Short mmCIF file of C-alpha atoms in Angstrom, two decimals:
data_model
loop_
_atom_site.label_atom_id
_atom_site.label_comp_id
_atom_site.label_asym_id
_atom_site.label_seq_id
_atom_site.Cartn_x
_atom_site.Cartn_y
_atom_site.Cartn_z
CA UNK A 9 -131.33 -32.95 49.12
CA UNK A 10 -134.05 -34.43 46.91
CA UNK A 11 -134.08 -33.16 43.31
CA UNK A 12 -136.75 -34.25 40.86
CA UNK A 13 -135.20 -34.58 37.41
CA UNK A 14 -137.49 -34.07 34.42
CA UNK A 15 -136.57 -34.11 30.77
CA UNK A 16 -137.99 -31.49 28.43
CA UNK A 17 -137.45 -30.48 24.84
CA UNK A 18 -136.73 -27.08 23.41
CA UNK A 19 -140.18 -27.14 21.83
CA UNK A 20 -141.94 -27.80 25.15
CA UNK A 21 -140.10 -25.80 27.90
CA UNK A 22 -143.25 -25.65 30.05
CA UNK A 23 -142.18 -28.94 31.64
CA UNK A 24 -139.63 -27.11 33.76
CA UNK A 25 -140.84 -23.94 35.47
CA UNK A 26 -137.30 -23.03 36.55
CA UNK A 27 -136.12 -22.97 32.93
CA UNK A 28 -139.05 -20.72 32.07
CA UNK A 29 -138.05 -18.30 34.84
CA UNK A 30 -134.48 -18.25 33.54
CA UNK A 31 -135.59 -17.71 29.95
CA UNK A 32 -137.98 -14.92 30.99
CA UNK A 33 -135.20 -13.15 32.91
CA UNK A 34 -132.74 -13.46 30.03
CA UNK A 35 -135.35 -12.22 27.57
CA UNK A 36 -135.97 -9.10 29.69
CA UNK A 37 -132.25 -8.36 29.95
CA UNK A 38 -131.74 -8.85 26.20
CA UNK A 39 -134.73 -6.65 25.32
CA UNK A 40 -133.27 -3.80 27.39
CA UNK A 41 -129.71 -4.13 26.08
CA UNK A 42 -130.07 -4.76 22.35
CA UNK A 43 -132.41 -1.85 21.68
CA UNK A 44 -133.49 -1.41 18.05
CA UNK A 45 -131.09 -3.89 16.45
CA UNK A 46 -132.72 -7.21 17.36
CA UNK A 47 -130.40 -9.19 15.08
CA UNK A 48 -127.46 -8.66 17.46
CA UNK A 49 -128.99 -10.50 20.42
CA UNK A 50 -126.39 -13.29 20.22
CA UNK A 51 -123.59 -10.75 20.69
CA UNK A 52 -125.13 -9.62 23.97
CA UNK A 53 -126.01 -13.10 25.27
CA UNK A 54 -122.79 -13.54 27.29
CA UNK A 55 -123.32 -10.19 29.01
CA UNK A 56 -126.97 -11.02 29.69
CA UNK A 57 -126.03 -14.38 31.22
CA UNK A 58 -123.40 -12.68 33.39
CA UNK A 59 -125.93 -10.10 34.55
CA UNK A 60 -128.50 -12.77 35.36
CA UNK A 61 -126.04 -15.00 37.22
CA UNK A 62 -124.62 -12.17 39.33
CA UNK A 63 -127.94 -10.53 40.25
CA UNK A 64 -129.25 -11.10 43.78
CA UNK A 65 -132.31 -13.37 43.85
CA UNK A 66 -134.65 -12.69 46.79
CA UNK A 67 -136.32 -16.15 46.95
CA UNK A 68 -133.00 -17.95 47.41
CA UNK A 69 -131.19 -15.14 49.23
CA UNK A 70 -128.05 -15.40 47.08
CA UNK A 71 -126.84 -14.87 43.56
CA UNK A 72 -126.82 -17.95 41.31
CA UNK A 73 -123.05 -17.44 40.97
CA UNK A 74 -122.56 -17.77 44.74
CA UNK A 75 -124.66 -20.94 44.85
CA UNK A 76 -122.59 -22.59 42.12
CA UNK A 77 -119.07 -21.42 43.07
CA UNK A 78 -119.59 -20.85 46.83
CA UNK A 79 -117.94 -17.42 46.70
CA UNK A 80 -118.96 -13.90 45.84
CA UNK A 81 -118.30 -12.83 42.30
CA UNK A 82 -116.18 -9.80 41.53
CA UNK A 83 -117.71 -7.65 38.87
CA UNK A 84 -115.40 -6.34 36.14
CA UNK A 85 -115.89 -2.77 37.38
CA UNK A 86 -114.73 -3.78 40.87
CA UNK A 87 -111.55 -5.32 39.46
CA UNK A 88 -110.98 -2.27 37.28
CA UNK A 89 -111.37 -0.06 40.36
CA UNK A 90 -108.78 -2.08 42.32
CA UNK A 91 -106.33 -1.94 39.41
CA UNK A 92 -106.85 1.81 39.07
CA UNK A 93 -105.98 2.45 42.71
CA UNK A 94 -103.02 0.07 42.65
CA UNK A 95 -101.60 1.86 39.61
CA UNK A 96 -102.30 5.25 41.13
CA UNK A 97 -100.49 4.31 44.33
CA UNK A 98 -97.53 2.81 42.45
CA UNK A 99 -97.19 5.80 40.11
CA UNK A 100 -97.16 8.36 42.91
CA UNK A 101 -94.44 6.80 45.03
CA UNK A 102 -91.91 4.92 42.90
CA UNK A 103 -89.32 4.79 45.68
CA UNK A 104 -91.75 3.14 48.09
CA UNK A 105 -92.90 0.70 45.40
CA UNK A 106 -89.27 -0.17 44.66
CA UNK A 107 -88.50 -0.74 48.34
CA UNK A 108 -91.63 -2.87 48.74
CA UNK A 109 -90.62 -5.00 45.74
CA UNK A 110 -87.11 -5.51 47.14
CA UNK A 111 -88.59 -6.70 50.42
CA UNK A 112 -90.84 -9.12 48.53
CA UNK A 113 -87.85 -10.50 46.61
CA UNK A 114 -85.88 -10.99 49.82
CA UNK A 115 -88.82 -12.84 51.37
CA UNK A 116 -89.01 -15.10 48.32
CA UNK A 117 -85.28 -15.79 48.35
CA UNK A 118 -85.97 -19.21 49.88
CA UNK A 119 -87.91 -20.24 46.76
CA UNK A 120 -85.34 -19.28 44.13
CA UNK A 121 -84.23 -21.87 41.57
CA UNK A 122 -80.53 -21.09 41.92
CA UNK A 123 -80.49 -21.01 45.72
CA UNK A 124 -78.29 -23.66 47.27
CA UNK A 125 -80.10 -26.73 48.55
CA UNK A 126 -77.48 -27.42 51.21
CA UNK A 127 -77.18 -26.06 54.71
CA UNK A 128 -74.92 -26.78 57.61
CA UNK A 129 -72.16 -27.59 58.51
CA UNK A 130 -72.88 -30.44 60.89
CA UNK A 131 -70.46 -32.66 62.76
CA UNK A 132 -70.57 -36.45 62.48
CA UNK A 133 -70.35 -37.80 66.02
CA UNK A 134 -70.91 -41.50 65.37
CA UNK A 135 -71.06 -43.94 62.45
CA UNK A 136 -73.48 -46.86 62.86
CA UNK A 137 -73.66 -50.14 60.92
CA UNK A 138 -75.42 -50.13 57.53
CA UNK A 139 -74.41 -46.55 56.76
CA UNK A 140 -76.34 -44.60 59.40
CA UNK A 141 -74.53 -41.57 60.83
CA UNK A 142 -75.32 -39.38 63.81
CA UNK A 143 -74.96 -35.66 63.21
CA UNK A 144 -74.69 -32.93 65.81
CA UNK A 145 -75.22 -29.22 65.46
CA UNK A 146 -74.12 -26.33 67.63
CA UNK A 147 -77.67 -25.25 68.46
CA UNK A 148 -79.92 -28.27 68.57
CA UNK A 149 -80.19 -31.98 69.30
CA UNK A 150 -78.26 -34.76 67.56
CA UNK A 151 -80.06 -36.69 64.83
CA UNK A 152 -79.44 -39.78 62.70
CA UNK A 153 -79.50 -39.92 58.89
CA UNK A 154 -78.50 -42.22 56.06
CA UNK A 155 -74.79 -41.76 55.40
CA UNK A 156 -75.25 -42.08 51.63
CA UNK A 157 -77.01 -38.75 51.64
CA UNK A 158 -74.27 -36.58 53.14
CA UNK A 159 -71.78 -34.45 51.25
CA UNK A 160 -68.22 -33.22 51.86
CA UNK A 161 -67.81 -29.82 53.49
CA UNK A 162 -64.96 -27.75 52.07
CA UNK A 163 -65.96 -24.38 53.56
CA UNK A 164 -64.43 -22.32 56.34
CA UNK A 165 -63.87 -23.16 59.97
CA UNK A 166 -66.45 -25.22 61.82
CA UNK A 167 -66.85 -24.92 65.59
CA UNK A 168 -65.44 -28.06 67.23
CA UNK A 169 -67.67 -30.15 69.49
CA UNK A 170 -66.43 -32.07 72.49
CA UNK A 171 -66.72 -35.69 71.32
CA UNK A 172 -63.76 -37.58 72.79
CA UNK A 173 -65.23 -41.05 72.16
CA UNK A 174 -66.22 -40.57 68.52
CA UNK A 175 -64.55 -40.01 65.21
CA UNK A 176 -65.57 -36.49 64.13
CA UNK A 177 -66.24 -35.11 60.63
CA UNK A 178 -67.90 -32.14 59.00
CA UNK A 179 -71.13 -32.41 56.99
CA UNK A 180 -73.84 -30.49 55.16
CA UNK A 181 -77.57 -31.08 55.08
CA UNK A 182 -79.57 -31.13 51.81
CA UNK A 183 -83.31 -30.32 51.69
CA UNK A 184 -85.41 -32.07 49.07
CA UNK A 185 -87.90 -30.00 47.10
CA UNK A 186 -90.72 -32.15 48.51
CA UNK A 187 -89.73 -30.89 51.98
CA UNK A 188 -90.52 -34.31 53.42
CA UNK A 189 -87.01 -35.67 53.89
CA UNK A 190 -83.61 -34.24 54.77
CA UNK A 191 -80.71 -35.84 52.92
CA UNK A 192 -77.22 -35.51 54.35
CA UNK A 193 -73.64 -36.07 53.13
CA UNK A 194 -70.38 -36.49 55.04
CA UNK A 195 -66.59 -36.73 54.95
CA UNK A 196 -64.70 -38.85 57.45
CA UNK A 197 -61.79 -37.19 59.24
CA UNK A 198 -61.17 -33.54 59.99
#
């Protein structure tokens, strides 16, 4: 898109017709809002700018706000209306709101700070050179991980796998916060 850039001074705004259109629109809005007290125009300038930027412009087919931010703007009255209905709904049915909040908390349980970062147990089916171990799980394929990243399992009973040729152990899997890598730990022996 080709844009012709011209410099102008505050004393000579006629250089830019678009600035004149903006100033004329702001002047009209300010004249209608300040009324008799013309000294308070600076107090109303933010509101006038908001009104100008959110008003639909026929020549361009959009509001200036939508052109700049590429989304529709929500007027303060629209937000106030949404808040009013949300509060009204919450105040009328406290039991339903409480149940809804409990469901939300259960859904977010995966993201809690104090939630354990370990899952498992897994069974070590083979130990390779340089510290690599192969883990097996009851419902899924075997996979290999670095043996330095596995941890002892001291929990309850673990279902035994049929691995007559391999030394078998129990293990846990640890998920990093970055969710890119799974780190595992192990204990040799049963």
